[in-house]
mmCIF file of C-alpha atoms and ligand atoms in Angstrom:
data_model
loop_
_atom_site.group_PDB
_atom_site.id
_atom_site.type_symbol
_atom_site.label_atom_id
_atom_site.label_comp_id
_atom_site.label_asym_id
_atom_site.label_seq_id
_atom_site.Cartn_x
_atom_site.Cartn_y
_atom_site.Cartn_z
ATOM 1 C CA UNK S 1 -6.054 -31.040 -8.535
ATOM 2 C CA UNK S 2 -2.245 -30.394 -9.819
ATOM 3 C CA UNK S 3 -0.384 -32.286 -6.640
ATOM 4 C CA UNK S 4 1.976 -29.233 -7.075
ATOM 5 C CA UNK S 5 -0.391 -27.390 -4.641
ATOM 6 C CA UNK S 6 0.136 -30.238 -1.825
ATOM 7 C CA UNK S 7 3.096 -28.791 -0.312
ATOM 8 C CA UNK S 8 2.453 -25.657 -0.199
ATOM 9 C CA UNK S 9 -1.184 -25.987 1.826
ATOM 10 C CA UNK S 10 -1.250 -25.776 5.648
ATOM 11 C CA UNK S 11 -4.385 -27.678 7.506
ATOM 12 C CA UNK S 12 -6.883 -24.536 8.323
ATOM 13 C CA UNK S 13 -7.910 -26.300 11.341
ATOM 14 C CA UNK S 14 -4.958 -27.613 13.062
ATOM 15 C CA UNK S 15 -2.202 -25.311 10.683
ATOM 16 C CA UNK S 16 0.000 -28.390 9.773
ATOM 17 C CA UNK S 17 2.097 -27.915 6.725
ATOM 18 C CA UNK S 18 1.673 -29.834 3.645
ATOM 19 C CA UNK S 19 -1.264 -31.941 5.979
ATOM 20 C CA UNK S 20 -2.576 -33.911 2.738
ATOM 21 C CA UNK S 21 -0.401 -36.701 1.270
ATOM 22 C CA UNK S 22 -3.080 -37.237 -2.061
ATOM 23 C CA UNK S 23 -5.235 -34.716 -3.799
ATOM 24 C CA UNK S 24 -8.360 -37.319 -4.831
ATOM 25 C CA UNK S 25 -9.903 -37.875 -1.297
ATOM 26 C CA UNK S 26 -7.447 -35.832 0.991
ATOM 27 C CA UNK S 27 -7.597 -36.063 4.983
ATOM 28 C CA UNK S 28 -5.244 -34.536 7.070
ATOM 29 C CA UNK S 29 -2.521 -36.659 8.569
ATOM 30 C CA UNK S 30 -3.037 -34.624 12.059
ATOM 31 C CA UNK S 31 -6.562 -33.873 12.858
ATOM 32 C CA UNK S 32 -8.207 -35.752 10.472
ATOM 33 C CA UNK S 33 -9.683 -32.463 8.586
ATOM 34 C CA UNK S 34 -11.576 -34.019 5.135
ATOM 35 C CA UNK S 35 -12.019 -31.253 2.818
ATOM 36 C CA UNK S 36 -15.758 -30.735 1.576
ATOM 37 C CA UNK S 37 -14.529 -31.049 -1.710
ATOM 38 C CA UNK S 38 -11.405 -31.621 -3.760
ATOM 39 C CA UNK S 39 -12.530 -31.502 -7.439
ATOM 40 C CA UNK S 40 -12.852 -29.090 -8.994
ATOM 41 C CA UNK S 41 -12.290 -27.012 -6.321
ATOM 42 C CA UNK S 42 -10.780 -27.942 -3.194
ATOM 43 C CA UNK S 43 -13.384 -26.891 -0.290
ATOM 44 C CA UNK S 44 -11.526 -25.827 2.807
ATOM 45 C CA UNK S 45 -13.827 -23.440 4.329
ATOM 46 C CA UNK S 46 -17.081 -25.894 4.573
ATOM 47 C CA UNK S 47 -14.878 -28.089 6.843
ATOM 48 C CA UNK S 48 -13.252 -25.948 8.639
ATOM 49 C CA UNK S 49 -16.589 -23.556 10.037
ATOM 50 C CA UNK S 50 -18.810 -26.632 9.860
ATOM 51 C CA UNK S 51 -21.674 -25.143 7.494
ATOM 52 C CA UNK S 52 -22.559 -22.256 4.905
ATOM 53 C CA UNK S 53 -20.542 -18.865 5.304
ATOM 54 C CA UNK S 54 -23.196 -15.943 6.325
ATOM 55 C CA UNK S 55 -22.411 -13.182 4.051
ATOM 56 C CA UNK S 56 -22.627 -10.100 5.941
ATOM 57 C CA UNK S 57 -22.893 -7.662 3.160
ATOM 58 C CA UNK S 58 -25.598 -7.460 0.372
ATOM 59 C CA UNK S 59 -22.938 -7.526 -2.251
ATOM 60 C CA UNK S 60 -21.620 -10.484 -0.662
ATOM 61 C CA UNK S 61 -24.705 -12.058 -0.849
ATOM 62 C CA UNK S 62 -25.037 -11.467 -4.659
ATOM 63 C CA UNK S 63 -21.444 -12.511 -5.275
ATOM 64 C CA UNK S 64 -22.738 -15.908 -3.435
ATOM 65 C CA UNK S 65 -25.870 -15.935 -6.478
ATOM 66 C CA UNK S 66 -25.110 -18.850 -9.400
ATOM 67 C CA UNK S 67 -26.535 -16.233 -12.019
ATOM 68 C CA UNK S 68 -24.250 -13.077 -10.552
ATOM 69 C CA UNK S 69 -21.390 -15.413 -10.936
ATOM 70 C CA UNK S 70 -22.135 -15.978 -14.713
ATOM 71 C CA UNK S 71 -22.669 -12.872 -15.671
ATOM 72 C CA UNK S 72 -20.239 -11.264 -14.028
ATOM 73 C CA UNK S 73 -17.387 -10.640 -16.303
ATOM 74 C CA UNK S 74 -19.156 -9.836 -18.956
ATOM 75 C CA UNK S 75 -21.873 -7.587 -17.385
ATOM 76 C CA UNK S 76 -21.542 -6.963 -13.663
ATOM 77 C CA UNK S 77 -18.174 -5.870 -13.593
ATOM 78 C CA UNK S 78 -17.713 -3.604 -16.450
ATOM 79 C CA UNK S 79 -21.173 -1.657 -15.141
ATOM 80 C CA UNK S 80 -20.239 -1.503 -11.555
ATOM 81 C CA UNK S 81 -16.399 -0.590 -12.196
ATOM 82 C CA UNK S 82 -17.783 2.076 -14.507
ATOM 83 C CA UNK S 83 -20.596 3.041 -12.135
ATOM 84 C CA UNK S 84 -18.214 3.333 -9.066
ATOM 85 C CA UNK S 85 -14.506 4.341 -11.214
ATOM 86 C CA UNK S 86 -16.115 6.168 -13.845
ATOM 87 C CA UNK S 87 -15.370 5.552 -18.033
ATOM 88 C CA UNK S 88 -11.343 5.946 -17.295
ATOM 89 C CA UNK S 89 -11.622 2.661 -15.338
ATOM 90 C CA UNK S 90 -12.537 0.838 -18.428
ATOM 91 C CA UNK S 91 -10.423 0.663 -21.271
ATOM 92 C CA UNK S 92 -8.203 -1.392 -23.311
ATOM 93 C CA UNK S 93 -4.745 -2.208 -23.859
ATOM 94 C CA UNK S 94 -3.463 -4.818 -26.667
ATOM 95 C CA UNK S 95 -6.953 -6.546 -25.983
ATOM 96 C CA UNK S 96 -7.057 -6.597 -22.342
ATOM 97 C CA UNK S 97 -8.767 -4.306 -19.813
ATOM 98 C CA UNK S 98 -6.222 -1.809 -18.663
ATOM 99 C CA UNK S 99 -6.717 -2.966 -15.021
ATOM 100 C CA UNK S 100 -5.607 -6.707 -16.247
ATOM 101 C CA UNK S 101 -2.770 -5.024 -18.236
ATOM 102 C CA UNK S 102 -1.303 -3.404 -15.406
ATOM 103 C CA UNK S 103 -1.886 -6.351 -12.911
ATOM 104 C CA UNK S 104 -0.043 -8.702 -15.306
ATOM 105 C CA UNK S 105 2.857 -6.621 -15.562
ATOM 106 C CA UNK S 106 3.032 -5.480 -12.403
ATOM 107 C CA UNK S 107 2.876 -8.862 -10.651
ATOM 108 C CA UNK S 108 6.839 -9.790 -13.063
ATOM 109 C CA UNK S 109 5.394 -12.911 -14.230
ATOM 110 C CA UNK S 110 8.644 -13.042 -16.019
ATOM 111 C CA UNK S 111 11.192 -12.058 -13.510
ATOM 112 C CA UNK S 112 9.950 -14.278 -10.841
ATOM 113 C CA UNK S 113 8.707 -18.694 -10.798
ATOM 114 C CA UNK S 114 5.892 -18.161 -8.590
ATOM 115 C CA UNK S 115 3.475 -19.921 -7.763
ATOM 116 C CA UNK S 116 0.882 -16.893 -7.538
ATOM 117 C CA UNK S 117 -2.272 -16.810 -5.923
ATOM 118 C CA UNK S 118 -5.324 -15.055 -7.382
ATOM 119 C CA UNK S 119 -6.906 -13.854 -3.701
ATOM 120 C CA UNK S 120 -10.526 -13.402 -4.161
ATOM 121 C CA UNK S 121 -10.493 -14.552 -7.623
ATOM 122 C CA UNK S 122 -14.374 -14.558 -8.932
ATOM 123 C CA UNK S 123 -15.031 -16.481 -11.839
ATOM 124 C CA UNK S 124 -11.017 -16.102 -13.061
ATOM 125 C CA UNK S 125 -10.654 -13.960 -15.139
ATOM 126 C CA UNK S 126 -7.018 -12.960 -13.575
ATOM 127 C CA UNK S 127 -6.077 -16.437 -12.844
ATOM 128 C CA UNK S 128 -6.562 -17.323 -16.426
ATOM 129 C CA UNK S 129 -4.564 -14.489 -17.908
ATOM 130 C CA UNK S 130 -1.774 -15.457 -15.214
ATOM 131 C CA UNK S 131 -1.409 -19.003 -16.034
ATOM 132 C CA UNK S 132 -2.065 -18.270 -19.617
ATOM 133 C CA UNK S 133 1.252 -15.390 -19.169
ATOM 134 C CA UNK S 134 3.321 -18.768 -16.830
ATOM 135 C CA UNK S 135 2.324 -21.995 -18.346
ATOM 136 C CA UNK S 136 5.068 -23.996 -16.193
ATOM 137 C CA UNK S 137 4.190 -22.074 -12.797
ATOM 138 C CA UNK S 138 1.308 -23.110 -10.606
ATOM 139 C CA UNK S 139 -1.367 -20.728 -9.862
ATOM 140 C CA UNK S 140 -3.821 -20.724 -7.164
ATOM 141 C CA UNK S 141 -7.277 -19.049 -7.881
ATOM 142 C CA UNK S 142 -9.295 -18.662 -4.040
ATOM 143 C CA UNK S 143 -12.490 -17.075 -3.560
ATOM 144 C CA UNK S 144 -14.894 -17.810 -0.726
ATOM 145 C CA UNK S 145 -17.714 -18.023 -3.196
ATOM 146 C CA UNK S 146 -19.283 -21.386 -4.233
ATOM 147 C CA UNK S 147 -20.602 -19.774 -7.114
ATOM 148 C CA UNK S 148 -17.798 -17.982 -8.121
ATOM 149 C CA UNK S 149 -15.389 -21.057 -7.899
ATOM 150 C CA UNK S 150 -18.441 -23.601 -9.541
ATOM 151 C CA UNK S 151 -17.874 -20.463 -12.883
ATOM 152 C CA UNK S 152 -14.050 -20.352 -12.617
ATOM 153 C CA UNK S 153 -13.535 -24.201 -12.514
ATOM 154 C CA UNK S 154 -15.771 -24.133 -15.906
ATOM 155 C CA UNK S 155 -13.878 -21.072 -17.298
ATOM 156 C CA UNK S 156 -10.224 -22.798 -16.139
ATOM 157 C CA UNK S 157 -10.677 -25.929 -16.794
ATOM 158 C CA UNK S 158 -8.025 -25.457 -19.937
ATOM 159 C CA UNK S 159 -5.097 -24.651 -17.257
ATOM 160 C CA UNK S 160 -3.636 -27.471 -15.786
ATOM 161 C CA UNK S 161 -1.643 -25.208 -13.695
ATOM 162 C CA UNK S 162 -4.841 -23.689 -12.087
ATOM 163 C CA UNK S 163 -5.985 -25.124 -9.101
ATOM 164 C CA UNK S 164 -8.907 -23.689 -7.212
ATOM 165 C CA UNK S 165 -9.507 -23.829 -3.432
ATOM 166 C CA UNK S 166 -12.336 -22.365 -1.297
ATOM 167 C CA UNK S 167 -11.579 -20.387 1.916
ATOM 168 C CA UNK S 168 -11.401 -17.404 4.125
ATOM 169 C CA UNK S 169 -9.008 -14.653 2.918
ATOM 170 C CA UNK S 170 -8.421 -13.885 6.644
ATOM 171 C CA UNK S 171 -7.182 -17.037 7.207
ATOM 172 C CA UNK S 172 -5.422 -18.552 3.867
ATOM 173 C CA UNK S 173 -4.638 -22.115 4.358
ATOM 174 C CA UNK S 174 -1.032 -21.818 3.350
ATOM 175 C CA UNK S 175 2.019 -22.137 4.491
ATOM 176 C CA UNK S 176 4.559 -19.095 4.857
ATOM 177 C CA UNK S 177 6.369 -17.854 1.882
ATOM 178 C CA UNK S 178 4.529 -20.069 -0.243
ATOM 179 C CA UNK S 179 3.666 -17.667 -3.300
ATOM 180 C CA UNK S 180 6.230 -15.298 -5.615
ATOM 181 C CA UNK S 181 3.264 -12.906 -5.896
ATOM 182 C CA UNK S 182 -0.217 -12.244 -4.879
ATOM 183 C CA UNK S 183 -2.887 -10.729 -7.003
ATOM 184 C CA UNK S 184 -5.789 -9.619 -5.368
ATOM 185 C CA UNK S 185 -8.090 -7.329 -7.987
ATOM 186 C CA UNK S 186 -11.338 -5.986 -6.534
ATOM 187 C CA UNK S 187 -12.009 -7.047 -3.582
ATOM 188 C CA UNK S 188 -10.559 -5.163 -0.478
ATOM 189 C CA UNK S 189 -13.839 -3.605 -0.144
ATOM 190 C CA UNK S 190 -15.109 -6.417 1.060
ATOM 191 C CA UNK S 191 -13.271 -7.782 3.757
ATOM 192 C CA UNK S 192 -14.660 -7.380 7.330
ATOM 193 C CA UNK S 193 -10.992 -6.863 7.981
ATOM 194 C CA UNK S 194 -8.363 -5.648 5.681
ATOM 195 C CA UNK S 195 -5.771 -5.501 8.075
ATOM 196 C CA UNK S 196 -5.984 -8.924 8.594
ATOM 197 C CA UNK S 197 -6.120 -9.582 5.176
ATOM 198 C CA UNK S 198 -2.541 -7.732 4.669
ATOM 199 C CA UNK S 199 -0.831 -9.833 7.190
ATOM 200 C CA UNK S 200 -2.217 -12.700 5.732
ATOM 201 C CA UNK S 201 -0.740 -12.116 2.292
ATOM 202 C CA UNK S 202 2.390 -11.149 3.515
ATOM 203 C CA UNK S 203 2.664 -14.222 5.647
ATOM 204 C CA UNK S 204 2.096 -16.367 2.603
ATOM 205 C CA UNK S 205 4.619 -14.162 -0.046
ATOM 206 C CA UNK S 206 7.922 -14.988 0.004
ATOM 207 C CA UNK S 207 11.042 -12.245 0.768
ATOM 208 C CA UNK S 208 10.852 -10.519 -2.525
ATOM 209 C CA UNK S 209 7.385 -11.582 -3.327
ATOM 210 C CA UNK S 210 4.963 -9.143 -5.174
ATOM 211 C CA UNK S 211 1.376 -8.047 -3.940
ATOM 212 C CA UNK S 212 -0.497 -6.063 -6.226
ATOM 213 C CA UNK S 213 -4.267 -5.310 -5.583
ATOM 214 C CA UNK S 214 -6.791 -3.128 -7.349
ATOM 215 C CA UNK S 215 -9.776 -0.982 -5.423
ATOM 216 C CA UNK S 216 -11.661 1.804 -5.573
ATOM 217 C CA UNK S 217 -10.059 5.494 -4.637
ATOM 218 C CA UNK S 218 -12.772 8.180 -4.934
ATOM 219 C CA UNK S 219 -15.823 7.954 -7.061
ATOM 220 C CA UNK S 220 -15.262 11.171 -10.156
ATOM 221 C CA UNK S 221 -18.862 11.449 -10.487
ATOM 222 C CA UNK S 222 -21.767 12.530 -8.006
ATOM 223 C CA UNK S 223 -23.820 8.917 -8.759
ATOM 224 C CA UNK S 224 -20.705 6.766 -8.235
ATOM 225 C CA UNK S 225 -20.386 9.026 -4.806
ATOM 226 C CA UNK S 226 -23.745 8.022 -4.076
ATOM 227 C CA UNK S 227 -24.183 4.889 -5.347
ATOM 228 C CA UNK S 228 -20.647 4.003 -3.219
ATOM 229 C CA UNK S 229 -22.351 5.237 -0.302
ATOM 230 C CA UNK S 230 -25.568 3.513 -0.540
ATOM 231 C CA UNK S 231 -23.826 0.061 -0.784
ATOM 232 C CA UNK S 232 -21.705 0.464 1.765
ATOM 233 C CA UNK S 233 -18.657 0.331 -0.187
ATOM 234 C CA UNK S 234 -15.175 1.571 1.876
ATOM 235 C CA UNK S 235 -12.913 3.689 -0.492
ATOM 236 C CA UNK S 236 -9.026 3.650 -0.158
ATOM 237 C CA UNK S 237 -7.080 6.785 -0.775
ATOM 238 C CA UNK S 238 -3.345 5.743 -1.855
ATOM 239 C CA UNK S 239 -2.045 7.647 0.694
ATOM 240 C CA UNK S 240 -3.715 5.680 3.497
ATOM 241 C CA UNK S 241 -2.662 2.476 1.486
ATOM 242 C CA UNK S 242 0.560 3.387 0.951
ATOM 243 C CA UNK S 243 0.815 4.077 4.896
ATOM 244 C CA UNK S 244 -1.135 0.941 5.718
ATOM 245 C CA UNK S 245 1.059 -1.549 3.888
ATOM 246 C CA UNK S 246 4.261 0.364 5.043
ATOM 247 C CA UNK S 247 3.137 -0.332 9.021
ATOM 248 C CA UNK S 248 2.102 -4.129 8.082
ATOM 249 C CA UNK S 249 6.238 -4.362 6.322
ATOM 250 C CA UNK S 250 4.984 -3.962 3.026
ATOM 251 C CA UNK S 251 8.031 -2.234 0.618
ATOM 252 C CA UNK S 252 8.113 0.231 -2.439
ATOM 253 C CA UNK S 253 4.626 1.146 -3.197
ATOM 254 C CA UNK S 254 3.440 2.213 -6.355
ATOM 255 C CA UNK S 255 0.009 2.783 -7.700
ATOM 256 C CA UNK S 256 -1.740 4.310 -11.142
ATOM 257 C CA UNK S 257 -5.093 5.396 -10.945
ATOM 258 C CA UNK S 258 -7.236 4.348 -13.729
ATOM 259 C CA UNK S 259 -10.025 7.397 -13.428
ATOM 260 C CA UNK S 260 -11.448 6.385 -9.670
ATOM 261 C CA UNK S 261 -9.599 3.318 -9.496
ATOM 262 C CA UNK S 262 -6.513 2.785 -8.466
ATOM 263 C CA UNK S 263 -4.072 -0.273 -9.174
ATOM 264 C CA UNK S 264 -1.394 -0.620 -6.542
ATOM 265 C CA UNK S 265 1.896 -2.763 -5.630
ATOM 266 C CA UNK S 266 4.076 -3.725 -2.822
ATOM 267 C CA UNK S 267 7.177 -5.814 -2.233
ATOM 268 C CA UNK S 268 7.909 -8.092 0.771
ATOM 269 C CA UNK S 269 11.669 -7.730 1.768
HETATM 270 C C1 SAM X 1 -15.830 -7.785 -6.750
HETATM 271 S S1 SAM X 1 -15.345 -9.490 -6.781
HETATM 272 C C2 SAM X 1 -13.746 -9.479 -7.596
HETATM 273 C C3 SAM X 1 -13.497 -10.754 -8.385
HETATM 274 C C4 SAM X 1 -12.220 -10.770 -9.244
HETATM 275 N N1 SAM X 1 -11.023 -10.631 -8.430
HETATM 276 C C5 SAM X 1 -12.248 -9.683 -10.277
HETATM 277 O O1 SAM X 1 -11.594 -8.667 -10.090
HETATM 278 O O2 SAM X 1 -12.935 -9.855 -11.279
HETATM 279 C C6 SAM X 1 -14.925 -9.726 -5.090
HETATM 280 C C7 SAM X 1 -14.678 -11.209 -4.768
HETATM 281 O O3 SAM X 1 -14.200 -11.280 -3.411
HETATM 282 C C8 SAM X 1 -14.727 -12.470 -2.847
HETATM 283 N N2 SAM X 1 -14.650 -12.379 -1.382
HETATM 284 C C9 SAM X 1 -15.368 -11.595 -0.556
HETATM 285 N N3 SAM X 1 -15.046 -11.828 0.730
HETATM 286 C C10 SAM X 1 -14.065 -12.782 0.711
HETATM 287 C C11 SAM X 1 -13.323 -13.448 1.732
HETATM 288 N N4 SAM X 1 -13.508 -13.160 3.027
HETATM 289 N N5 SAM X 1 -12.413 -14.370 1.362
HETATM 290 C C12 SAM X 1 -12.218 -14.664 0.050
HETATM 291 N N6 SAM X 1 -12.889 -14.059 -0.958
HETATM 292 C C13 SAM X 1 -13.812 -13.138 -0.630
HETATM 293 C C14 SAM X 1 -16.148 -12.513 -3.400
HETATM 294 O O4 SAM X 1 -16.742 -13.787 -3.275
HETATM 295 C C15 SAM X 1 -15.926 -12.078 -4.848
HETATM 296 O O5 SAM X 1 -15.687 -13.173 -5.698
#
């Protein structure tokens, strides 16, 4: 674990800052919290609930599957972001998906030192292309997923500025204004609680920090209507984003759609 991360985490159980003075076997210096794990990934969430999350969605529970987890850049996202998006979701620029394009250069990698966190990161595909894009910055890839983080560390393992930590994006175990930017692609549909989720991140950006996020607006075709339906999954128009942030403090919103997606971003003042 890149010790860079130590100052920046806050104990999930008893919320001291910086609570771990070593990254091999960390312990808390207040209430004793031992993470489950610290390599690869540093396991906050085991310790803090005291046994296995219960996913409370079906996608949840295949995003918790070891073969879902492997296959999911390759095959589960493309289908499903085509399925529920439709074809202008998917394509290219200069070799990356559009969606990656636009998070990359919406987040400023240049303009701002970070660190960033990659908020419900998968197997890492974003947290790889940001610390590929800020070699000298430290990046933070959390997911809540076992599996996820078990393919990530594998996939990441190149970046010594990645570090990987399991936990609850309703409760992130850092401190505030710890990150320059937060990218969070794919993944507000499932949180029990996206409000919650929006404080969090803004509690953890810095004044000035960047939050960009990518969901699902609505569906262009009929199946990806139904299919959206049928799995539950919550669609956010940008107007009811753009309103949402605004009441949480969230600045300047912007968004492109990319055909029934939409990639969107928000300042902290
Ligand atoms: C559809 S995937 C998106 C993965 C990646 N960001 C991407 O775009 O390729 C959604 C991710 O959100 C994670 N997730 C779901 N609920 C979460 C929570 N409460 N806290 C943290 N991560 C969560 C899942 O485990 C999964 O890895």
């Amino acid at each position: 674990m890149d010790p860079a991360v130590l100052p920046i985490l806050q104990c999930p159980r008893c919320k001291t800052a910086a609570p771990f003075a070593g990254s091999r076997m960390p312990r808390c210096r207040s209430c004793g919290l031992e993470p489950a794990t610290a390599q690869p990934v540093l396991d906050l969430f085991d310790a803090t609930i005291g046994g296995e999350p219960l996913a409370t969605t079906n996608e949840q529970r295949l995003m918790e599957s070891d073969l879902v987890a492997r296959i999911y850049d390759r095959v589960w996202r493309p289908g499903f972001v085509r399925l529920l998006a439709g074809r202008g979701a998917g394509g290219s620029v200069g070799g990356l998906s559009g969606e990656l394009f636009i998070h990359k250069h919406s987040l400023g990698l240049d303009e701002r030192p970070g660190p960033w966190l990659d908020l419900s990161c998968g197997p890492g595909a974003f947290a790889r292309a940001i610390a590929a894009s800020a070699p000298g910055a430290l990046v933070v890839g959390l997911d809540i997923s076992r599996a996820m983080l078990d393919v990530a560390a594998q996939r990441t393992g190149g970046y010594p500025n990645v570090v990987l930590v399991r936990a609850d994006a309703h409760a992130l175990p850092f401190v505030d204004g710890a990150f320059g930017g937060v990218n969070n692609a794919g993944a507000l549909h499932a949180y029990d609680d996206p409000e919650l989720v929006f404080r969090e991140i803004r509690r953890v950006l810095r004044p000035g920090g960047i939050y960009c996020g990518s969901t699902f607006a609505e569906a262009p075709s009929l199946l990806g209507r139904i299919t959206a339906r049928a799995a539950g999954i919550r669609r956010f128009e940008p107007a009811e984003l753009r309103a949402w942030l605004a009441r949480i403090g969230f600045a300047d919103y912007e968004d492109v759609r990319l055909g029934g997606a939409l990639v969107f971003r928000v300042r902290r003042p």
